[in-house]
PDB file of C-alpha atoms in Angstrom:
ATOM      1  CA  UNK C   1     110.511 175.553  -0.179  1.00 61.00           C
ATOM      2  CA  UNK C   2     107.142 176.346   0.895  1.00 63.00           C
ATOM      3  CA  UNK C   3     104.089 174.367  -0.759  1.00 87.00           C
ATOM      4  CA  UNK C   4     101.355 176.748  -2.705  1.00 93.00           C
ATOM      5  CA  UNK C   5      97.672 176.328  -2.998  1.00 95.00           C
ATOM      6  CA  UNK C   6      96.085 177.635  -6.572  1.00 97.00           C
ATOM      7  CA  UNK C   7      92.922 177.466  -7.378  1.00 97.00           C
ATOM      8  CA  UNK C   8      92.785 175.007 -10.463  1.00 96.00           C
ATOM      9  CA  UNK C   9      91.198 176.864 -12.718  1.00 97.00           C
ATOM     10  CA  UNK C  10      89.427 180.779 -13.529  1.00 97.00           C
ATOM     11  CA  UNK C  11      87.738 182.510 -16.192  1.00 97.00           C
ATOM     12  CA  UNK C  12      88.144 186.096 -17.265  1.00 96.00           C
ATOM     13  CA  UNK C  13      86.146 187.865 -19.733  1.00 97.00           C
ATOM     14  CA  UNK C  14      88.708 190.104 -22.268  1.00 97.00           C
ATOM     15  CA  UNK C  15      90.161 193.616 -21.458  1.00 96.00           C
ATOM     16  CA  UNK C  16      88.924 192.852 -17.384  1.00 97.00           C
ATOM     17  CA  UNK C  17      91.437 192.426 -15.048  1.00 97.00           C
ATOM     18  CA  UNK C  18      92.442 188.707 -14.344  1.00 98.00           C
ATOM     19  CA  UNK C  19      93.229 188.642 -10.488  1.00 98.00           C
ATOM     20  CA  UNK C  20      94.783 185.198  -9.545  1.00 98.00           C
ATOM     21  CA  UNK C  21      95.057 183.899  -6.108  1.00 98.00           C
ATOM     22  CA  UNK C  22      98.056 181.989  -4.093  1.00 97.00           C
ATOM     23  CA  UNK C  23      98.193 180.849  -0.539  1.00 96.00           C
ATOM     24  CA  UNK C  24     101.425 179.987   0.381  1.00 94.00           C
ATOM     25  CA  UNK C  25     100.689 180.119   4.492  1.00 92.00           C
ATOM     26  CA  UNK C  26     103.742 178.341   5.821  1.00 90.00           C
ATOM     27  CA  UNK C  27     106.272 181.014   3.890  1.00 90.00           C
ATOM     28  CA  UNK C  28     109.345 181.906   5.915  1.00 86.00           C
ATOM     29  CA  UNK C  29     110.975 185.080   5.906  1.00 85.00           C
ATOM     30  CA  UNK C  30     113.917 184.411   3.406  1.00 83.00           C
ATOM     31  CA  UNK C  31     111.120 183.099   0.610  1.00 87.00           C
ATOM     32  CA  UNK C  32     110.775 185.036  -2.463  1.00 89.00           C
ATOM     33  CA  UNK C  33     106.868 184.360  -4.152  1.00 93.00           C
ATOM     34  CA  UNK C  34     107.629 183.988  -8.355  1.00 94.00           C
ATOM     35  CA  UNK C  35     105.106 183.643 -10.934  1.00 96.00           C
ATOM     36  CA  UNK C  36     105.571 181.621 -14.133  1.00 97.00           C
ATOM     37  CA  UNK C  37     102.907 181.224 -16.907  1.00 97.00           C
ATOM     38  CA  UNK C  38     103.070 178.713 -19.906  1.00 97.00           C
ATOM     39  CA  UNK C  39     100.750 178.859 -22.824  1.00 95.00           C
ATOM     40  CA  UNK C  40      99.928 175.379 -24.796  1.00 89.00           C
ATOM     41  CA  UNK C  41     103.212 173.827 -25.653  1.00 85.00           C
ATOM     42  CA  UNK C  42     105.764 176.792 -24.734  1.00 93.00           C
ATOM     43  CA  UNK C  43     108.174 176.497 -22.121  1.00 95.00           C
ATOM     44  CA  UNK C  44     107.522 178.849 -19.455  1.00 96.00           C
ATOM     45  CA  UNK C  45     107.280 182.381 -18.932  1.00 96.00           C
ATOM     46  CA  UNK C  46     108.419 184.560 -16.105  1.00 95.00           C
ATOM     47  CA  UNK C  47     106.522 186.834 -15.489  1.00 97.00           C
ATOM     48  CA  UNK C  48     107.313 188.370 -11.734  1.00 96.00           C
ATOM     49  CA  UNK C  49     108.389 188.031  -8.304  1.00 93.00           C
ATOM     50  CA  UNK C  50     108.723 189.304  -5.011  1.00 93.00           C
ATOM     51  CA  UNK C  51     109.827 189.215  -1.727  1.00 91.00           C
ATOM     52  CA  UNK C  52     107.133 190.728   0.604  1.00 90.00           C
ATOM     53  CA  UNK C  53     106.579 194.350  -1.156  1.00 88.00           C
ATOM     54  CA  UNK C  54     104.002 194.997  -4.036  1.00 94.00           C
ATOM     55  CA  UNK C  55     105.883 194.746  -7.331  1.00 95.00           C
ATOM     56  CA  UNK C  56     104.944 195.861 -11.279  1.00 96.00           C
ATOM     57  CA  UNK C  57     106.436 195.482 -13.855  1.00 96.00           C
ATOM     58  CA  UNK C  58     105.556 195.645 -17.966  1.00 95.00           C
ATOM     59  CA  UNK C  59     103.049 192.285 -17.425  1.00 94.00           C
ATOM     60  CA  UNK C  60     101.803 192.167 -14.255  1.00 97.00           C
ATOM     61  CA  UNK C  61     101.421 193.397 -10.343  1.00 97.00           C
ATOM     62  CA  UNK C  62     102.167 191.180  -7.548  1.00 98.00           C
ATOM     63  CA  UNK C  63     100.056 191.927  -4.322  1.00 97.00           C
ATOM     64  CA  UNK C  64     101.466 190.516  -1.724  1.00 96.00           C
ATOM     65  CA  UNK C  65      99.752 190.512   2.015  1.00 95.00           C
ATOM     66  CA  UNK C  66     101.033 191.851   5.328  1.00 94.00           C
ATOM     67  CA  UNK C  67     101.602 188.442   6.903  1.00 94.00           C
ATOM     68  CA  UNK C  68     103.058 187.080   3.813  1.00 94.00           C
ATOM     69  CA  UNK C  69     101.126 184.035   3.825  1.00 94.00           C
ATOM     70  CA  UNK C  70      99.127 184.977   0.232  1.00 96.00           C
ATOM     71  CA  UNK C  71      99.727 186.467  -3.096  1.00 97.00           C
ATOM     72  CA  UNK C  72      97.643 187.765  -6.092  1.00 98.00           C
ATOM     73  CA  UNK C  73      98.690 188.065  -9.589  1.00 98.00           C
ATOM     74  CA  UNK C  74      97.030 190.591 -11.625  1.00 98.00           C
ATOM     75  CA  UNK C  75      97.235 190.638 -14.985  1.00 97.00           C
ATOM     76  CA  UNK C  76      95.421 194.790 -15.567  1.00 96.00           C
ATOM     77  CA  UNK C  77      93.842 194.551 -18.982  1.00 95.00           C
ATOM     78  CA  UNK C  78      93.707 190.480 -20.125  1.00 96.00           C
ATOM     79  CA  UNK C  79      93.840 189.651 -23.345  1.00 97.00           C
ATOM     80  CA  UNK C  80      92.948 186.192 -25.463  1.00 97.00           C
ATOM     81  CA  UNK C  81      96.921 185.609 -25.470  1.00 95.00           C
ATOM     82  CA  UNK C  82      97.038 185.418 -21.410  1.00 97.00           C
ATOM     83  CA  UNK C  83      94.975 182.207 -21.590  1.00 97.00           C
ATOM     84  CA  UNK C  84      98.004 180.289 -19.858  1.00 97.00           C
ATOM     85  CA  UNK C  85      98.717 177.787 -16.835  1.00 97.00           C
ATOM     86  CA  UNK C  86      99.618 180.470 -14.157  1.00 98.00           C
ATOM     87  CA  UNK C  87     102.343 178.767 -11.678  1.00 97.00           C
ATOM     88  CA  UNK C  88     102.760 180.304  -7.954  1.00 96.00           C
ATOM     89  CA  UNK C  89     106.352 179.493  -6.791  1.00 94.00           C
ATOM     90  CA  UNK C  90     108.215 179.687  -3.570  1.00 90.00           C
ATOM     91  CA  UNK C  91     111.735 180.025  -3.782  1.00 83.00           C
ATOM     92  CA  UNK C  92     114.299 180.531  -0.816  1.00 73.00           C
ATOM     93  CA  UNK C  93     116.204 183.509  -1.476  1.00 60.00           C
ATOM     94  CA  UNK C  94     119.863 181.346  -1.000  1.00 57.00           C
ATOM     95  CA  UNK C  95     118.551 178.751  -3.186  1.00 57.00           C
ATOM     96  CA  UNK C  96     120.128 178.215  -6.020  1.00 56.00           C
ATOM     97  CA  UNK C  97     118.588 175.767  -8.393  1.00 69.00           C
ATOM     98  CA  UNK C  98     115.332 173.922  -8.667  1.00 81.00           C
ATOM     99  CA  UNK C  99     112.011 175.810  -8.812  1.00 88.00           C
ATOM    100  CA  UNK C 100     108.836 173.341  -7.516  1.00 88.00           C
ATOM    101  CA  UNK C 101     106.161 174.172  -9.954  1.00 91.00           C
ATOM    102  CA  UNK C 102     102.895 172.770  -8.613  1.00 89.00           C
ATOM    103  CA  UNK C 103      99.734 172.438 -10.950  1.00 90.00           C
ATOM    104  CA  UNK C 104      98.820 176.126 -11.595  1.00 95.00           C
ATOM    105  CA  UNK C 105      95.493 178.481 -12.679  1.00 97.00           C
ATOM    106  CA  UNK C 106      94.168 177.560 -15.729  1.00 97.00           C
ATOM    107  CA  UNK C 107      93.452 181.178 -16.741  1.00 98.00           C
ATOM    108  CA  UNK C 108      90.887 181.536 -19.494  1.00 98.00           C
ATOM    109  CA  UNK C 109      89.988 184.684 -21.343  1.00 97.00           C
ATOM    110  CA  UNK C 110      87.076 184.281 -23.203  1.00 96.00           C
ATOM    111  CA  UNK C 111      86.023 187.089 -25.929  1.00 95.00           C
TER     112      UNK C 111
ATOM    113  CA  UNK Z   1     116.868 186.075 -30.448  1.00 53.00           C
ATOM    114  CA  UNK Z   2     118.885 185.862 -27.038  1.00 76.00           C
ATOM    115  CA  UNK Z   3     116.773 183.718 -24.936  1.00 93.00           C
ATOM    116  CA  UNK Z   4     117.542 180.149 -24.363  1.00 96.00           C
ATOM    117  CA  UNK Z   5     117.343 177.881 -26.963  1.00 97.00           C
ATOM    118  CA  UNK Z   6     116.830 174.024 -27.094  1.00 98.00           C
ATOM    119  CA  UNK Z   7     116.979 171.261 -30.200  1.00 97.00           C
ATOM    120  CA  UNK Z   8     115.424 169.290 -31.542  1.00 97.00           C
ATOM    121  CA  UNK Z   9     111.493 170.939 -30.740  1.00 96.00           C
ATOM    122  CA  UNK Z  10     110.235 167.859 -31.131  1.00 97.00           C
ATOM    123  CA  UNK Z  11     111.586 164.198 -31.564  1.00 97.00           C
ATOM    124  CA  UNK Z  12     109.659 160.480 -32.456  1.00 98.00           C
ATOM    125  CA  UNK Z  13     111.398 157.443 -31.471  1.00 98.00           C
ATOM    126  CA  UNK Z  14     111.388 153.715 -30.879  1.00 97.00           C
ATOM    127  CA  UNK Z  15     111.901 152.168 -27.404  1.00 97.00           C
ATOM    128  CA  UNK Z  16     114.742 150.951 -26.835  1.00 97.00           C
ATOM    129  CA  UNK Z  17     116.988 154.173 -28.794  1.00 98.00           C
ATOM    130  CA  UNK Z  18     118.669 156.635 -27.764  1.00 98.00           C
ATOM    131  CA  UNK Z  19     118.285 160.434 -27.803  1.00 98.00           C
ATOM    132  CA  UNK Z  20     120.072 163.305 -27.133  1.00 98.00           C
ATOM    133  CA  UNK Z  21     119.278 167.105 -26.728  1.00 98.00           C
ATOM    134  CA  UNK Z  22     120.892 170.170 -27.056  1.00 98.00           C
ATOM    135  CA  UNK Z  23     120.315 173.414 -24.652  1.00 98.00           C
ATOM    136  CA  UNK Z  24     122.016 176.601 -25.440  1.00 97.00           C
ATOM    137  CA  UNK Z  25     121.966 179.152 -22.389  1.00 95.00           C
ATOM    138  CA  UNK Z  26     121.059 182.782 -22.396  1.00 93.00           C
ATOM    139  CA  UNK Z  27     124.656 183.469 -23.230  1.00 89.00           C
ATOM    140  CA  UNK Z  28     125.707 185.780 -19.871  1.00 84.00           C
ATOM    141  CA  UNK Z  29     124.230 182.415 -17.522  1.00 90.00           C
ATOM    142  CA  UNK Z  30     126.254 180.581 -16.069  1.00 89.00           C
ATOM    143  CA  UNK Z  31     123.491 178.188 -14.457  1.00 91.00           C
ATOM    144  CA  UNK Z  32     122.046 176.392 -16.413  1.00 94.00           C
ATOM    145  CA  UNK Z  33     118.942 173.388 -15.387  1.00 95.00           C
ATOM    146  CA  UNK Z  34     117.069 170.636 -16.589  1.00 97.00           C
ATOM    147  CA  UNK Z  35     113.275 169.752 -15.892  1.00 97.00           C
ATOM    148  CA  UNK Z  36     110.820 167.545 -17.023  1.00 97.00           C
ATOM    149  CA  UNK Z  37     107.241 168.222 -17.726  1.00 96.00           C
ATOM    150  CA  UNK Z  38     104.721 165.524 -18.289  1.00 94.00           C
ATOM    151  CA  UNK Z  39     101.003 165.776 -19.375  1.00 91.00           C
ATOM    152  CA  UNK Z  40      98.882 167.730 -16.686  1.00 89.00           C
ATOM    153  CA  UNK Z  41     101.981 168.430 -14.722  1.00 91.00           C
ATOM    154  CA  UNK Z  42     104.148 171.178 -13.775  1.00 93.00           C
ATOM    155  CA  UNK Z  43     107.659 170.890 -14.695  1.00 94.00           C
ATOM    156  CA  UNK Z  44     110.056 168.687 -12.474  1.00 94.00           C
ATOM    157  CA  UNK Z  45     113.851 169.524 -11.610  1.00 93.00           C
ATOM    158  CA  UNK Z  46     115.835 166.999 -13.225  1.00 95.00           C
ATOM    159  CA  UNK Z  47     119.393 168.580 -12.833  1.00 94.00           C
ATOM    160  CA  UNK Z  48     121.504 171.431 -12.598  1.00 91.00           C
ATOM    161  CA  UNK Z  49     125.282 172.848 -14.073  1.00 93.00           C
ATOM    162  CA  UNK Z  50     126.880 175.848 -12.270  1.00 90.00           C
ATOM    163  CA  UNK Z  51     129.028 176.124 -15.261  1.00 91.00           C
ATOM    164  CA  UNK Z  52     130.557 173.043 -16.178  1.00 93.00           C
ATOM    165  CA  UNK Z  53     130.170 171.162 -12.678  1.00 92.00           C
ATOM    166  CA  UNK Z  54     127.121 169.120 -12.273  1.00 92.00           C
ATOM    167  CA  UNK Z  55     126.410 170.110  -8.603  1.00 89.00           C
ATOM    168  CA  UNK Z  56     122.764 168.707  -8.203  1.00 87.00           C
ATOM    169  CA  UNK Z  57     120.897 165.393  -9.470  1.00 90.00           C
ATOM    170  CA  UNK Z  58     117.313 164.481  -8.735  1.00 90.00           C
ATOM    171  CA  UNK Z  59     116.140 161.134  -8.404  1.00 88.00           C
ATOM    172  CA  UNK Z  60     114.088 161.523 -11.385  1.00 84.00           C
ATOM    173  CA  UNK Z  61     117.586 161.004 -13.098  1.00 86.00           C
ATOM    174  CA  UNK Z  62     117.457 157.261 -13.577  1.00 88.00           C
ATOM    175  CA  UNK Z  63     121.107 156.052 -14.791  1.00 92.00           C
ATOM    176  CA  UNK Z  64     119.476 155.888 -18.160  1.00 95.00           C
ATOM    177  CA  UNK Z  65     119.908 159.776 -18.060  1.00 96.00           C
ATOM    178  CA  UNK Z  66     123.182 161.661 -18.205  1.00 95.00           C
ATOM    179  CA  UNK Z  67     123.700 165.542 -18.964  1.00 96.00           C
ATOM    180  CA  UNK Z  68     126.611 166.925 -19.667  1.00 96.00           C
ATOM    181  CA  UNK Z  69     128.052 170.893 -20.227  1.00 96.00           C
ATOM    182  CA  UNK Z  70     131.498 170.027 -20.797  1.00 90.00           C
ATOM    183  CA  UNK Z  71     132.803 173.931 -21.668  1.00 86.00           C
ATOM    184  CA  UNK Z  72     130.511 175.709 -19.568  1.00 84.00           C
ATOM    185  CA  UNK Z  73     128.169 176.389 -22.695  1.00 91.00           C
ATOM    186  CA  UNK Z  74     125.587 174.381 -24.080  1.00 96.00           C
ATOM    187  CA  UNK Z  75     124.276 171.516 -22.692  1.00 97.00           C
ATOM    188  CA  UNK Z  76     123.377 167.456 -23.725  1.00 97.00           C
ATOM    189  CA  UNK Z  77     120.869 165.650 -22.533  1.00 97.00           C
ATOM    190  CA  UNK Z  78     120.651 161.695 -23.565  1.00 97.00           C
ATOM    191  CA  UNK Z  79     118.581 159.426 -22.554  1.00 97.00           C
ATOM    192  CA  UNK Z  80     119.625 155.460 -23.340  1.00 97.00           C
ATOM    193  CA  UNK Z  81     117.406 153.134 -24.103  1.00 97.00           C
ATOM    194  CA  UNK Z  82     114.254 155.268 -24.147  1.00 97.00           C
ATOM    195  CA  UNK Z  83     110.807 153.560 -22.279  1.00 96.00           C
ATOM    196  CA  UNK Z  84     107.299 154.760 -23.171  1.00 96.00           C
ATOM    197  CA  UNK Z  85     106.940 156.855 -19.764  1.00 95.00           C
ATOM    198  CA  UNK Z  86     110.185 159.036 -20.911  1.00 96.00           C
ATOM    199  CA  UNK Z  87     107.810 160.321 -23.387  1.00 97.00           C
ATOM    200  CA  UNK Z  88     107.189 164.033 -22.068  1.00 97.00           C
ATOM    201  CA  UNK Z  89     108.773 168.104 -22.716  1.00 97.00           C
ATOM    202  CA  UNK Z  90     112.152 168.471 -21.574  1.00 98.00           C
ATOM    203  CA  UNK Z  91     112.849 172.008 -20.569  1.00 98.00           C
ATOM    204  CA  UNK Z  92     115.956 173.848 -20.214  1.00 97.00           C
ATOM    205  CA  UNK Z  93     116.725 176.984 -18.221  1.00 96.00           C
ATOM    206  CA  UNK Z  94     119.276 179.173 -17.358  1.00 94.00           C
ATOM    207  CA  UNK Z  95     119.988 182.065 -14.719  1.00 90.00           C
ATOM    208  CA  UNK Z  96     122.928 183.975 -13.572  1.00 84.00           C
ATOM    209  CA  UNK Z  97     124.771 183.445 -10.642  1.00 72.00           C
ATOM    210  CA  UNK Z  98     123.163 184.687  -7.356  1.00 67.00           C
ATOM    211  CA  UNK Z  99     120.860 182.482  -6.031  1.00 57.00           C
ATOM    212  CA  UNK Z 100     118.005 185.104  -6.536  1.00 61.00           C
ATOM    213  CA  UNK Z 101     119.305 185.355 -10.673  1.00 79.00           C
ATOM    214  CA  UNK Z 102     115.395 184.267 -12.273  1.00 88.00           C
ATOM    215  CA  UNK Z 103     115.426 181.198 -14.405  1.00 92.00           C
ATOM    216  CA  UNK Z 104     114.770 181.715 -17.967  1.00 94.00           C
ATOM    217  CA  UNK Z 105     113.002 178.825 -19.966  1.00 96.00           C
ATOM    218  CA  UNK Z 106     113.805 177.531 -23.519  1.00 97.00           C
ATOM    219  CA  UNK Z 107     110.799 176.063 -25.869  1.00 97.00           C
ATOM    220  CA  UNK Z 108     111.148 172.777 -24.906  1.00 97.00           C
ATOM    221  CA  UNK Z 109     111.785 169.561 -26.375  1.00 98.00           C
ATOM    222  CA  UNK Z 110     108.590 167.453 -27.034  1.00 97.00           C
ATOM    223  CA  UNK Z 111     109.402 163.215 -26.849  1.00 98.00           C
ATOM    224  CA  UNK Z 112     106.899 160.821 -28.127  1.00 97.00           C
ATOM    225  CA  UNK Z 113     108.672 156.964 -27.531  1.00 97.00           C
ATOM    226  CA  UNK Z 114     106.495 154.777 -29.390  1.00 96.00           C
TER     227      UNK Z 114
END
């Protein structure tokens, strides 16, 4: 699977949209981009994925650019309870177990 | 609740014992996976079931480890005679078949070896 590059940490100010960033540059075509999040002691949370068209659902939007080789999360509105470890995964599409979770966004919402 | 669901949350022990956890599956999954998540880390792949078969085994597993899933079901995970650096959260998951099925977490099961 392809490695990701997050930024280790962000700050958002509440009911602003959090946007986070992924660079996953060396993606190949059959690689799906998923995002987990995992608040303070919970297992995580998926939240979205994609394989190279915008998606939206309930939590989030996933941008994801022409070439493929970057992602953002947005989280539209944040709120104090999105103050989570935000993972960037690469998956191949015929995998079919592990996910590599790297070291994530610290995403902070402050009041 | 139908999400996945893992006991104990939280478990103390001595070096030396031995634990065991319990991981029930969304019920539908028949996938169901094992990671590891230490302090300031994501989580690590540990193992995996595609029903009751055991089909892949990191090298994380020392041979202190062993999982089981004997009916397909719910899943055990012991670790023998437990060392200070097993202390981290064990997390369960589970997915459906296709390779593209989403893995869904459990809460986790906090160790502290003392």
């Amino acid at each position: 699977d392809a490695k990701t590059t997050q930024p280790p940490s962000m700050d958002c100010a509440e009911g602003r949209a959090a946007n986070l960033p992924c660079n996953h540059s060396t993606i190949s075509g059959n690689e799906y981009v998923y995002w987990y999040r995992q608040i303070h002691s919970q297992g995580p949370q998926y939240i979205i994925h994609g394989l190279k068209n915008n998606e939206t659902n309930e939590m989030a939007s996933l941008i994801i650019t022409e070439d493929r080789k970057s992602s953002t999360l947005i989280l539209p509105h944040a709120t104090l309870r999105d103050t989570a470890v935000y993972y960037c995964i690469v998956r191949v599409s015929a995998s079919n177990y592990k996910l590599t979770f790297g070291k994530g966004t610290l995403l902070t919402v402050n009041p | 609740d139908t999400g996945v669901s893992q006991n104990p949350r939280h478990k103390i022990t001595k070096r030396g014992q031995n634990v065991t956890f319990r991981c029930d599956p969304i019920s539908e999954h028949n996938r169901l996976y094992w990671y590891r998540q230490t302090l300031g880390q994501g989580p690590e792949f540990l193992t995996y079931f595609q029903n009751e078969a055991q089909l892949e085994k990191s090298r994380l597993l020392s041979d202190r480890f062993s999982a089981e899933r004997p009916k397909g079901s719910f899943s055990t995970l012991e670790i023998q005679r437990t060392e200070q650096g097993d202390s981290a959260m064990y997390l369960c998951a589970s997915s459906g078949a296709s390779g593209r099925e989403t893995q869904y977490f459990g809460p986790g099961t906090r160790l502290l070896v003392l």
